[in-house]
Amino acid sequence: RESDLEWTIIRPSRIDRKPAIDRFETWQGAEPPRKMRWVTTKADVANLIVDSIDRQRFLREAINMSN
């Protein structure tokens, strides 16, 4: 965390090969903000990665995600 590099760690829940749902939650820490399905589509993980880079979101953060 003391590096000069910009980094983000994304921890998806179980990854599914279904089409993107385009609705997912992100949070930090062990507990999600509400009840989750604990499944994430591969496409939604990719969308979050691209969005995080384009908008420079979650820099130097470790986040969880689930649909």
CSV table of N, CA and C in Angstrom, one decimal:
chain,number,residue,atom,x,y,z
A,1,ARG,N,0.8,-1.2,0.0
A,1,ARG,CA,0.0,0.0,0.0
A,1,ARG,C,0.8,1.3,0.0
A,2,GLU,N,2.1,1.1,0.2
A,2,GLU,CA,3.0,2.3,0.2
A,2,GLU,C,3.6,2.5,-1.1
A,3,SER,N,3.2,1.8,-2.1
A,3,SER,CA,3.8,1.9,-3.5
A,3,SER,C,3.3,3.2,-4.2
A,4,ASP,N,4.1,3.7,-5.1
A,4,ASP,CA,3.7,4.8,-5.9
A,4,ASP,C,2.7,4.3,-7.1
A,5,LEU,N,2.6,3.0,-7.2
A,5,LEU,CA,1.7,2.5,-8.3
A,5,LEU,C,0.3,2.7,-8.0
A,6,GLU,N,-0.6,2.8,-9.0
A,6,GLU,CA,-2.0,2.9,-8.8
A,6,GLU,C,-2.5,1.4,-9.0
A,7,TRP,N,-3.2,0.9,-8.0
A,7,TRP,CA,-3.6,-0.5,-8.1
A,7,TRP,C,-5.1,-0.6,-7.5
A,8,THR,N,-5.7,-1.6,-7.9
A,8,THR,CA,-7.0,-2.0,-7.3
A,8,THR,C,-7.1,-3.5,-7.2
A,9,ILE,N,-7.6,-4.0,-6.1
A,9,ILE,CA,-7.9,-5.4,-6.0
A,9,ILE,C,-9.4,-5.6,-6.0
A,10,ILE,N,-9.9,-6.5,-6.9
A,10,ILE,CA,-11.3,-6.8,-7.0
A,10,ILE,C,-11.5,-8.2,-6.6
A,11,ARG,N,-12.3,-8.4,-5.6
A,11,ARG,CA,-12.6,-9.8,-5.2
A,11,ARG,C,-14.1,-10.1,-5.5
A,12,PRO,N,-14.3,-10.8,-6.7
A,12,PRO,CA,-15.6,-11.2,-7.0
A,12,PRO,C,-16.1,-12.4,-6.2
A,13,SER,N,-17.4,-12.5,-6.1
A,13,SER,CA,-18.0,-13.7,-5.5
A,13,SER,C,-17.8,-14.8,-6.5
A,14,ARG,N,-18.5,-15.9,-6.3
A,14,ARG,CA,-18.4,-17.0,-7.3
A,14,ARG,C,-18.8,-16.5,-8.7
A,15,ILE,N,-17.9,-16.9,-9.7
A,15,ILE,CA,-18.1,-16.3,-11.0
A,15,ILE,C,-18.9,-17.3,-11.9
A,16,ASP,N,-19.9,-16.7,-12.6
A,16,ASP,CA,-20.8,-17.5,-13.4
A,16,ASP,C,-20.5,-17.1,-14.9
A,17,ARG,N,-20.8,-17.9,-15.8
A,17,ARG,CA,-20.6,-17.6,-17.2
A,17,ARG,C,-21.9,-17.1,-17.9
A,18,LYS,N,-22.9,-16.8,-17.2
A,18,LYS,CA,-24.1,-16.2,-17.8
A,18,LYS,C,-23.9,-14.8,-18.3
A,19,PRO,N,-24.8,-14.3,-19.1
A,19,PRO,CA,-24.6,-12.9,-19.6
A,19,PRO,C,-24.6,-11.9,-18.5
A,20,ALA,N,-24.1,-10.7,-18.8
A,20,ALA,CA,-24.0,-9.7,-17.8
A,20,ALA,C,-25.4,-9.3,-17.2
A,21,ILE,N,-25.4,-9.0,-15.9
A,21,ILE,CA,-26.6,-8.6,-15.3
A,21,ILE,C,-26.6,-7.0,-15.2
A,22,ASP,N,-25.4,-6.4,-15.2
A,22,ASP,CA,-25.3,-5.0,-15.2
A,22,ASP,C,-25.8,-4.3,-13.9
A,23,ARG,N,-26.0,-5.1,-12.9
A,23,ARG,CA,-26.3,-4.6,-11.5
A,23,ARG,C,-25.4,-5.4,-10.6
A,24,PHE,N,-24.6,-4.7,-9.9
A,24,PHE,CA,-23.8,-5.4,-8.8
A,24,PHE,C,-23.4,-4.4,-7.8
A,25,GLU,N,-23.1,-5.0,-6.6
A,25,GLU,CA,-22.7,-4.2,-5.5
A,25,GLU,C,-21.2,-4.3,-5.3
A,26,THR,N,-20.6,-3.2,-4.8
A,26,THR,CA,-19.2,-3.3,-4.4
A,26,THR,C,-19.1,-2.8,-2.9
A,27,TRP,N,-18.2,-3.3,-2.2
A,27,TRP,CA,-18.1,-2.9,-0.8
A,27,TRP,C,-16.6,-3.3,-0.3
A,28,GLN,N,-16.3,-2.7,0.8
A,28,GLN,CA,-15.0,-3.0,1.4
A,28,GLN,C,-15.3,-3.7,2.7
A,29,GLY,N,-14.4,-4.5,3.1
A,29,GLY,CA,-14.5,-5.3,4.4
A,29,GLY,C,-15.2,-6.6,4.2
A,30,ALA,N,-15.4,-7.3,5.3
A,30,ALA,CA,-15.9,-8.7,5.2
A,30,ALA,C,-17.4,-8.8,4.9
A,31,GLU,N,-18.2,-7.9,5.4
A,31,GLU,CA,-19.6,-8.0,5.3
A,31,GLU,C,-20.2,-7.1,4.2
A,32,PRO,N,-21.1,-7.6,3.4
A,32,PRO,CA,-21.7,-6.8,2.4
A,32,PRO,C,-22.8,-5.9,3.0
A,33,PRO,N,-23.2,-4.8,2.3
A,33,PRO,CA,-24.1,-3.8,2.9
A,33,PRO,C,-25.5,-4.4,3.0
A,34,ARG,N,-25.8,-5.5,2.2
A,34,ARG,CA,-27.2,-6.1,2.3
A,34,ARG,C,-27.0,-7.5,1.8
A,35,LYS,N,-28.1,-8.3,1.8
A,35,LYS,CA,-28.1,-9.7,1.4
A,35,LYS,C,-27.7,-9.8,0.0
A,36,MET,N,-26.8,-10.7,-0.3
A,36,MET,CA,-26.3,-10.9,-1.7
A,36,MET,C,-26.6,-12.3,-2.2
A,37,ARG,N,-26.5,-12.4,-3.6
A,37,ARG,CA,-26.7,-13.7,-4.2
A,37,ARG,C,-25.4,-14.5,-4.2
A,38,TRP,N,-24.3,-13.9,-4.0
A,38,TRP,CA,-22.9,-14.4,-4.0
A,38,TRP,C,-22.5,-15.1,-5.3
A,39,VAL,N,-23.1,-14.5,-6.4
A,39,VAL,CA,-22.7,-15.0,-7.7
A,39,VAL,C,-22.4,-13.7,-8.5
A,40,THR,N,-21.4,-13.7,-9.3
A,40,THR,CA,-21.0,-12.6,-10.2
A,40,THR,C,-20.8,-13.1,-11.6
A,41,THR,N,-21.3,-12.4,-12.6
A,41,THR,CA,-21.0,-12.9,-13.9
A,41,THR,C,-19.6,-12.4,-14.4
A,42,LYS,N,-19.0,-13.3,-15.2
A,42,LYS,CA,-17.7,-12.9,-15.8
A,42,LYS,C,-17.8,-11.6,-16.5
A,43,ALA,N,-18.8,-11.3,-17.2
A,43,ALA,CA,-19.0,-10.1,-17.9
A,43,ALA,C,-19.1,-8.9,-17.0
A,44,ASP,N,-19.8,-9.0,-15.8
A,44,ASP,CA,-19.9,-7.9,-14.9
A,44,ASP,C,-18.5,-7.6,-14.2
A,45,VAL,N,-17.7,-8.7,-14.0
A,45,VAL,CA,-16.3,-8.4,-13.5
A,45,VAL,C,-15.6,-7.6,-14.5
A,46,ALA,N,-15.6,-8.0,-15.8
A,46,ALA,CA,-14.9,-7.3,-16.8
A,46,ALA,C,-15.4,-5.8,-16.9
A,47,ASN,N,-16.7,-5.6,-16.8
A,47,ASN,CA,-17.3,-4.3,-16.8
A,47,ASN,C,-16.8,-3.4,-15.7
A,48,LEU,N,-16.7,-4.0,-14.5
A,48,LEU,CA,-16.2,-3.3,-13.3
A,48,LEU,C,-14.7,-2.9,-13.5
A,49,ILE,N,-14.0,-3.8,-14.1
A,49,ILE,CA,-12.5,-3.5,-14.3
A,49,ILE,C,-12.4,-2.3,-15.3
A,50,VAL,N,-13.1,-2.4,-16.4
A,50,VAL,CA,-13.0,-1.3,-17.4
A,50,VAL,C,-13.5,0.0,-16.8
A,51,ASP,N,-14.6,0.0,-16.1
A,51,ASP,CA,-15.2,1.2,-15.5
A,51,ASP,C,-14.2,1.8,-14.4
A,52,SER,N,-13.6,0.9,-13.6
A,52,SER,CA,-12.7,1.4,-12.6
A,52,SER,C,-11.5,2.1,-13.2
A,53,ILE,N,-11.0,1.5,-14.4
A,53,ILE,CA,-9.9,2.2,-15.1
A,53,ILE,C,-10.3,3.5,-15.7
A,54,ASP,N,-11.4,3.5,-16.4
A,54,ASP,CA,-11.9,4.7,-17.1
A,54,ASP,C,-12.2,5.8,-16.2
A,55,ARG,N,-12.8,5.5,-15.0
A,55,ARG,CA,-13.2,6.6,-14.1
A,55,ARG,C,-12.3,6.7,-12.9
A,56,GLN,N,-11.2,6.0,-12.9
A,56,GLN,CA,-10.2,6.0,-11.9
A,56,GLN,C,-10.8,5.8,-10.5
A,57,ARG,N,-11.7,4.8,-10.4
A,57,ARG,CA,-12.4,4.5,-9.2
A,57,ARG,C,-11.6,3.5,-8.4
A,58,PHE,N,-11.8,3.4,-7.1
A,58,PHE,CA,-11.2,2.4,-6.3
A,58,PHE,C,-9.7,2.3,-6.3
A,59,LEU,N,-9.0,3.5,-6.6
A,59,LEU,CA,-7.6,3.5,-6.6
A,59,LEU,C,-7.0,3.2,-5.2
A,60,ARG,N,-6.1,2.3,-5.1
A,60,ARG,CA,-5.4,1.9,-3.9
A,60,ARG,C,-6.4,1.3,-2.9
A,61,GLU,N,-7.4,0.6,-3.4
A,61,GLU,CA,-8.4,-0.1,-2.6
A,61,GLU,C,-8.6,-1.5,-3.0
A,62,ALA,N,-9.0,-2.3,-2.0
A,62,ALA,CA,-9.4,-3.7,-2.2
A,62,ALA,C,-10.9,-3.8,-2.0
A,63,ILE,N,-11.6,-4.2,-3.1
A,63,ILE,CA,-13.1,-4.2,-3.0
A,63,ILE,C,-13.6,-5.6,-3.3
A,64,ASN,N,-14.8,-5.8,-2.8
A,64,ASN,CA,-15.5,-7.1,-3.0
A,64,ASN,C,-16.7,-6.7,-4.0
A,65,MET,N,-17.1,-7.7,-4.8
A,65,MET,CA,-18.3,-7.4,-5.6
A,65,MET,C,-19.2,-8.7,-5.7
A,66,SER,N,-20.5,-8.4,-5.9
A,66,SER,CA,-21.4,-9.5,-6.1
A,66,SER,C,-22.6,-8.9,-6.8
A,67,ASN,N,-23.4,-9.8,-7.5
A,67,ASN,CA,-24.6,-9.3,-8.2
A,67,ASN,C,-25.8,-9.4,-7.1
